[in-house]
Protein backbone atom coordinates (compact mmCIF):
# COMPACT_ATOMS: atom_id res chain seq x y z
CA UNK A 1 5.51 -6.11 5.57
CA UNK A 2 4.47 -3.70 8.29
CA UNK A 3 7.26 -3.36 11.66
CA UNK A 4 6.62 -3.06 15.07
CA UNK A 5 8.34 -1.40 17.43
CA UNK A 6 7.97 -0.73 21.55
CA UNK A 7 10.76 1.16 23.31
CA UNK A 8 12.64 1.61 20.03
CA UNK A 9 12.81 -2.41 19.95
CA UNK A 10 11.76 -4.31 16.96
CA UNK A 11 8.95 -6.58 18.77
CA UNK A 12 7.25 -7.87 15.62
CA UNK A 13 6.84 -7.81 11.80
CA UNK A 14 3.35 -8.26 9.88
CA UNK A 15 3.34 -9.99 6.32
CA UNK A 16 0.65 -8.34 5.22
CA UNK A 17 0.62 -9.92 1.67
CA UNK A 18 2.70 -12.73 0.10
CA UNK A 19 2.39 -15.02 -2.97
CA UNK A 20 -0.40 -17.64 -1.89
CA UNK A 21 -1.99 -18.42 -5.49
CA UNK A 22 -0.79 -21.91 -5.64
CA UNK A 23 0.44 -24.89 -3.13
CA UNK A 24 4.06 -24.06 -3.90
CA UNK A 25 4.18 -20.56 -2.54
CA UNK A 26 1.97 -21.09 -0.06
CA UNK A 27 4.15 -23.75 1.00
CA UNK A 28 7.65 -22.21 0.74
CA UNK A 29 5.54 -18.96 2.46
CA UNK A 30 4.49 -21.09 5.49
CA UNK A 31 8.31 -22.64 5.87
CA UNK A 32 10.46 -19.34 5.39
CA UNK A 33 8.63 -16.51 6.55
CA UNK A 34 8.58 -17.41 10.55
CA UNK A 35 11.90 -18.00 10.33
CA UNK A 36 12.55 -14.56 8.59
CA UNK A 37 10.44 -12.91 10.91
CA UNK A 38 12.27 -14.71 14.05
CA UNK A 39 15.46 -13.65 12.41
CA UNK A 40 14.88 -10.17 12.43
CA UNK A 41 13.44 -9.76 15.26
CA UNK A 42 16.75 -11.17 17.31
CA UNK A 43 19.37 -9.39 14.98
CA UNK A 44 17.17 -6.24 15.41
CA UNK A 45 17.60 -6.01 11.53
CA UNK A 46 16.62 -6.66 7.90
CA UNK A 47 19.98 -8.54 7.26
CA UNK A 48 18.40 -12.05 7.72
CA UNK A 49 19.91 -14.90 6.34
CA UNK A 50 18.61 -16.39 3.36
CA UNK A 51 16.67 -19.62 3.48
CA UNK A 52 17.63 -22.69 0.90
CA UNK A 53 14.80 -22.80 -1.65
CA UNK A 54 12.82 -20.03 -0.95
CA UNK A 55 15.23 -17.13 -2.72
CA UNK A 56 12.60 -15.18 -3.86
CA UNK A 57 10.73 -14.93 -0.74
CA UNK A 58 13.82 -13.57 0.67
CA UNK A 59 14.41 -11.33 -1.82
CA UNK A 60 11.41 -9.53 -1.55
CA UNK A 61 10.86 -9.68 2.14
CA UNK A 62 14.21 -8.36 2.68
CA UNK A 63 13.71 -5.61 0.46
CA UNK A 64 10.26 -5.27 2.22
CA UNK A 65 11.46 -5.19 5.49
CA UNK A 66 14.34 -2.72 5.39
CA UNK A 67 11.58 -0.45 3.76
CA UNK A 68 9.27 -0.81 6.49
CA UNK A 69 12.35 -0.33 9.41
CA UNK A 70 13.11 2.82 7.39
CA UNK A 71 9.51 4.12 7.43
CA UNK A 72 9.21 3.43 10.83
CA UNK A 73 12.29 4.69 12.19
CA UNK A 74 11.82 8.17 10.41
CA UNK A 75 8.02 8.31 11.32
CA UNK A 76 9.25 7.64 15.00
CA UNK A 77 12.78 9.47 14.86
CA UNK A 78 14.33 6.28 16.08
CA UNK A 79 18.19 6.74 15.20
CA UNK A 80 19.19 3.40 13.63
């Protein structure tokens, strides 16, 4: 995932890649990830809650996400 952020506010996070080689992933994909992405764009945060059926999509976007606040915050120098 790629973060954005204006006036040291997460405004908006990118999937740049996911799972989409068959109708199940694509599926779970198009159900959890704008929730995620809502998610952590109010709590400001990777520490989303996990969605029922989709655990591996959370898994890795979590994991994804914190990476991608960390990269941006030391790129930026935004304190977390």
């Amino acid at each position: 995932v790629q973060v954005v952020y204006s006036g040291g506010v997460l405004t908006d996070v990118q999937i740049l890649q996911y799972p989409d080689g068959d109708r199940k992933s694509v599926a779970i994909n198009q159900r959890a990830l704008p929730t995620l992405i809502s998610e952590a764009i109010s709590l400001q945060s990777a520490d989303v809650s996990s969605i029922s059926g989709a655990t591996y999509t959370y898994n890795s976007y979590r994991i994804s996400l914190q990476s991608a606040i960390d990269a941006a915050m030391a790129a930026s120098g935004i304190s977390g």
